[in-house]
């Protein structure tokens, strides 16, 4: 039976996501993300620093998974702890990393070759992470699911991805390349703003996925790993 699709309004989804960052569990997840970003900026570029960076990056991915799970649930008013535990139980870390890297490689290539190409790629791939986490899909399945789910709403998904995910993640490295790291306060402010916007983007894209008929998150204690048959 075909699931009825809701009409997506990018502005409304983005505004709602930004407001929800001030509420639990997203506020707690946001504060943890900001803390990890602060620690990441302070580490040194030696072997120990590299190991610490990898660990912090892994923790950031788990927080992103927890955010997707919380945003996909009608019970998102609960605390952050159940969702963080659920993120570990979901056992989708490696697949989430691969999908995220693939998305940014494709979008980056699209931007390099033709700016609008990167935006189009984001519109097609923007729902891949929610599909992977919420529906326990494989990498290829999640990418295909994202492309299929976005049919007819590509513009709205593209706007959310461009403004809340792509822009902050492009602005930070460009600013650092331009010498912003010589101004620690400005660097911290820009990095924190990027974290806030990116997390809001994760929430907005996840809710877009649910609105388009994606599978919602069960209760936190019911989140399980993907079946091997999938």
Short mmCIF file of C-alpha atoms in Angstrom, two decimals:
data_model
loop_
_atom_site.label_atom_id
_atom_site.label_comp_id
_atom_site.label_asym_id
_atom_site.label_seq_id
_atom_site.Cartn_x
_atom_site.Cartn_y
_atom_site.Cartn_z
CA UNK A 1 0.00 0.00 0.00
CA UNK A 2 1.43 3.36 -1.01
CA UNK A 3 2.08 5.73 1.89
CA UNK A 4 0.56 9.20 1.57
CA UNK A 5 3.23 11.85 1.18
CA UNK A 6 3.04 15.19 2.94
CA UNK A 7 3.96 18.41 1.20
CA UNK A 8 7.40 19.60 2.30
CA UNK A 9 7.96 23.26 3.13
CA UNK A 10 11.70 23.84 3.50
CA UNK A 11 11.42 27.07 5.49
CA UNK A 12 9.02 25.56 8.00
CA UNK A 13 11.15 22.42 8.45
CA UNK A 14 14.33 24.45 8.95
CA UNK A 15 12.72 26.86 11.41
CA UNK A 16 11.24 23.98 13.40
CA UNK A 17 14.60 22.18 13.50
CA UNK A 18 16.40 25.29 14.76
CA UNK A 19 13.78 25.81 17.48
CA UNK A 20 14.03 22.18 18.56
CA UNK A 21 17.76 22.60 19.19
CA UNK A 22 16.72 24.49 22.31
CA UNK A 23 14.70 21.51 23.59
CA UNK A 24 15.67 18.11 24.92
CA UNK A 25 17.04 15.78 23.71
CA UNK A 26 18.47 17.92 20.91
CA UNK A 27 19.87 20.59 23.23
CA UNK A 28 21.91 17.97 25.08
CA UNK A 29 23.11 16.43 21.82
CA UNK A 30 24.00 19.90 20.53
CA UNK A 31 26.03 20.74 23.65
CA UNK A 32 27.92 17.45 23.29
CA UNK A 33 28.62 18.26 19.64
CA UNK A 34 29.88 21.73 20.54
CA UNK A 35 32.12 20.26 23.23
CA UNK A 36 33.62 17.77 20.76
CA UNK A 37 34.21 20.60 18.29
CA UNK A 38 35.99 22.65 20.95
CA UNK A 39 38.24 19.72 21.85
CA UNK A 40 38.92 19.01 18.17
CA UNK A 41 40.10 22.58 17.61
CA UNK A 42 42.50 22.32 20.55
CA UNK A 43 44.32 19.09 19.58
CA UNK A 44 47.83 19.18 18.17
CA UNK A 45 48.85 17.92 14.71
CA UNK A 46 51.05 15.02 15.89
CA UNK A 47 50.46 11.25 16.11
CA UNK A 48 48.60 11.56 19.42
CA UNK A 49 46.55 14.39 18.00
CA UNK A 50 45.62 12.31 14.96
CA UNK A 51 44.37 9.44 17.12
CA UNK A 52 42.37 11.87 19.23
CA UNK A 53 40.90 13.44 16.09
CA UNK A 54 39.78 10.02 14.81
CA UNK A 55 38.15 9.25 18.18
CA UNK A 56 36.36 12.59 18.27
CA UNK A 57 35.18 12.15 14.68
CA UNK A 58 33.77 8.72 15.58
CA UNK A 59 31.92 10.16 18.57
CA UNK A 60 30.53 12.91 16.35
CA UNK A 61 29.13 10.30 13.95
CA UNK A 62 27.44 8.50 16.84
CA UNK A 63 25.88 11.78 17.96
CA UNK A 64 24.63 12.30 14.42
CA UNK A 65 23.05 8.83 14.44
CA UNK A 66 21.45 9.61 17.81
CA UNK A 67 20.09 12.88 16.37
CA UNK A 68 18.55 11.06 13.41
CA UNK A 69 16.94 8.49 15.70
CA UNK A 70 15.52 11.20 17.97
CA UNK A 71 14.29 13.33 15.06
CA UNK A 72 12.58 10.33 13.52
CA UNK A 73 10.61 9.54 16.65
CA UNK A 74 7.38 10.90 18.06
CA UNK A 75 8.98 10.47 21.50
CA UNK A 76 11.79 12.98 20.93
CA UNK A 77 10.94 14.86 24.15
CA UNK A 78 12.86 12.25 26.13
CA UNK A 79 16.42 12.77 27.35
CA UNK A 80 19.48 12.26 25.17
CA UNK A 81 20.87 9.18 26.97
CA UNK A 82 18.38 6.67 25.52
CA UNK A 83 19.09 7.91 22.01
CA UNK A 84 22.86 7.77 22.42
CA UNK A 85 22.58 4.20 23.67
CA UNK A 86 20.25 3.41 20.77
CA UNK A 87 22.83 4.82 18.34
CA UNK A 88 25.38 2.28 19.54
CA UNK A 89 22.83 -0.55 19.43
CA UNK A 90 21.89 0.32 15.85
CA UNK A 91 25.38 -0.78 14.73
CA UNK A 92 25.34 1.33 11.58
CA UNK A 93 28.49 3.36 12.27
CA UNK A 94 30.62 2.14 9.34
CA UNK A 95 27.76 2.38 6.86
CA UNK A 96 26.93 5.87 8.11
CA UNK A 97 30.54 6.97 7.62
CA UNK A 98 30.68 5.56 4.09
CA UNK A 99 27.39 7.19 3.07
CA UNK A 100 28.46 10.53 4.53
CA UNK A 101 31.85 10.43 2.79
CA UNK A 102 30.22 9.37 -0.48
CA UNK A 103 27.67 12.17 -0.25
CA UNK A 104 30.27 14.86 0.30
CA UNK A 105 32.57 13.46 -2.39
CA UNK A 106 29.77 13.51 -4.95
CA UNK A 107 28.53 16.93 -3.86
CA UNK A 108 32.10 18.27 -3.78
CA UNK A 109 32.78 16.95 -7.27
CA UNK A 110 29.55 18.50 -8.46
CA UNK A 111 30.52 21.87 -6.99
CA UNK A 112 33.99 21.64 -8.54
CA UNK A 113 32.72 20.80 -12.01
CA UNK A 114 29.56 22.88 -12.01
CA UNK A 115 28.14 24.60 -8.93
CA UNK A 116 24.54 23.64 -9.60
CA UNK A 117 25.67 20.03 -9.97
CA UNK A 118 26.65 19.93 -6.31
CA UNK A 119 23.27 21.27 -5.26
CA UNK A 120 21.47 18.70 -7.40
CA UNK A 121 23.61 15.92 -5.90
CA UNK A 122 22.67 17.10 -2.42
CA UNK A 123 18.99 17.03 -3.35
CA UNK A 124 19.32 13.41 -4.45
CA UNK A 125 21.51 12.21 -1.56
CA UNK A 126 20.19 14.34 1.31
CA UNK A 127 17.90 11.60 2.65
CA UNK A 128 20.46 8.78 2.46
CA UNK A 129 21.56 9.03 6.10
CA UNK A 130 18.02 8.94 7.54
CA UNK A 131 17.18 6.04 5.21
CA UNK A 132 20.24 4.10 6.36
CA UNK A 133 19.68 4.68 10.07
CA UNK A 134 15.89 4.50 10.32
CA UNK A 135 15.21 1.71 7.84
CA UNK A 136 18.41 -0.26 8.55
CA UNK A 137 19.37 -0.26 4.87
CA UNK A 138 22.66 -1.11 3.25
CA UNK A 139 24.79 1.61 1.66
CA UNK A 140 23.54 1.23 -1.91
CA UNK A 141 19.96 0.70 -0.74
CA UNK A 142 20.05 3.91 1.31
CA UNK A 143 21.37 5.94 -1.63
CA UNK A 144 18.71 4.54 -3.97
CA UNK A 145 16.02 5.08 -1.34
CA UNK A 146 17.07 8.71 -0.94
CA UNK A 147 16.83 9.33 -4.67
CA UNK A 148 13.41 7.67 -4.87
CA UNK A 149 11.98 9.37 -1.78
CA UNK A 150 12.94 12.82 -3.01
CA UNK A 151 11.01 12.54 -6.27
CA UNK A 152 8.70 15.51 -6.57
CA UNK A 153 10.26 17.30 -3.58
CA UNK A 154 13.81 17.61 -4.86
CA UNK A 155 13.80 21.42 -4.63
CA UNK A 156 12.79 21.45 -0.96
CA UNK A 157 15.34 18.81 0.03
CA UNK A 158 18.00 20.61 -1.98
CA UNK A 159 17.28 23.90 -0.19
CA UNK A 160 17.56 22.27 3.24
CA UNK A 161 20.76 20.45 2.31
CA UNK A 162 22.33 23.53 0.70
CA UNK A 163 21.57 25.97 3.52
CA UNK A 164 21.99 23.82 6.62
CA UNK A 165 24.51 21.16 5.58
CA UNK A 166 26.53 22.22 2.57
CA UNK A 167 27.03 25.93 3.31
CA UNK A 168 28.43 25.58 6.86
CA UNK A 169 30.64 22.63 5.92
CA UNK A 170 32.10 24.56 2.99
CA UNK A 171 32.41 27.88 4.83
CA UNK A 172 34.60 26.57 7.66
CA UNK A 173 37.43 25.05 5.57
CA UNK A 174 37.38 28.02 3.20
CA UNK A 175 37.67 30.43 6.13
CA UNK A 176 40.51 28.43 7.66
CA UNK A 177 42.31 28.35 4.32
CA UNK A 178 41.94 32.12 4.26
CA UNK A 179 43.72 32.49 7.60
CA UNK A 180 40.82 32.54 10.05
CA UNK A 181 42.77 30.24 12.40
CA UNK A 182 44.85 33.29 13.30
CA UNK A 183 41.76 34.62 15.07
CA UNK A 184 40.72 31.95 17.62
CA UNK A 185 37.51 33.64 18.73
CA UNK A 186 36.27 34.08 15.16
CA UNK A 187 37.27 30.50 14.33
CA UNK A 188 35.38 29.16 17.34
CA UNK A 189 32.29 31.24 16.53
CA UNK A 190 32.21 30.06 12.91
CA UNK A 191 32.79 26.43 13.89
CA UNK A 192 30.05 26.53 16.52
CA UNK A 193 27.65 28.13 14.03
CA UNK A 194 28.46 25.36 11.56
CA UNK A 195 27.73 22.70 14.20
CA UNK A 196 24.37 24.31 15.02
CA UNK A 197 23.32 24.59 11.38
CA UNK A 198 24.50 21.10 10.44
CA UNK A 199 22.63 19.53 13.34
CA UNK A 200 19.50 21.47 12.40
CA UNK A 201 19.96 20.16 8.87
CA UNK A 202 20.12 16.59 10.16
CA UNK A 203 16.85 17.09 12.05
CA UNK A 204 15.11 18.78 9.10
CA UNK A 205 16.21 16.14 6.58
CA UNK A 206 15.18 13.32 8.91
CA UNK A 207 11.73 14.82 9.36
CA UNK A 208 11.49 15.29 5.61
CA UNK A 209 12.21 11.59 5.22
CA UNK A 210 9.46 10.70 7.70
CA UNK A 211 6.99 13.09 6.05
CA UNK A 212 7.63 11.43 2.69
CA UNK A 213 6.71 8.02 4.07
CA UNK A 214 9.95 6.83 5.64
CA UNK A 215 9.89 4.45 8.58
CA UNK A 216 9.86 6.31 11.93
CA UNK A 217 12.06 5.43 14.87
CA UNK A 218 10.64 3.00 17.41
CA UNK A 219 11.05 3.62 21.14
CA UNK A 220 14.75 3.97 22.04
CA UNK A 221 14.90 0.61 23.78
CA UNK A 222 13.41 -1.05 20.69
CA UNK A 223 16.15 0.14 18.32
CA UNK A 224 18.07 -2.87 17.05
CA UNK A 225 20.87 -3.65 14.62
CA UNK A 226 20.18 -4.38 10.97
CA UNK A 227 19.24 -7.92 10.09
CA UNK A 228 21.94 -9.76 8.14
CA UNK A 229 19.41 -10.63 5.49
CA UNK A 230 19.04 -6.95 4.54
#
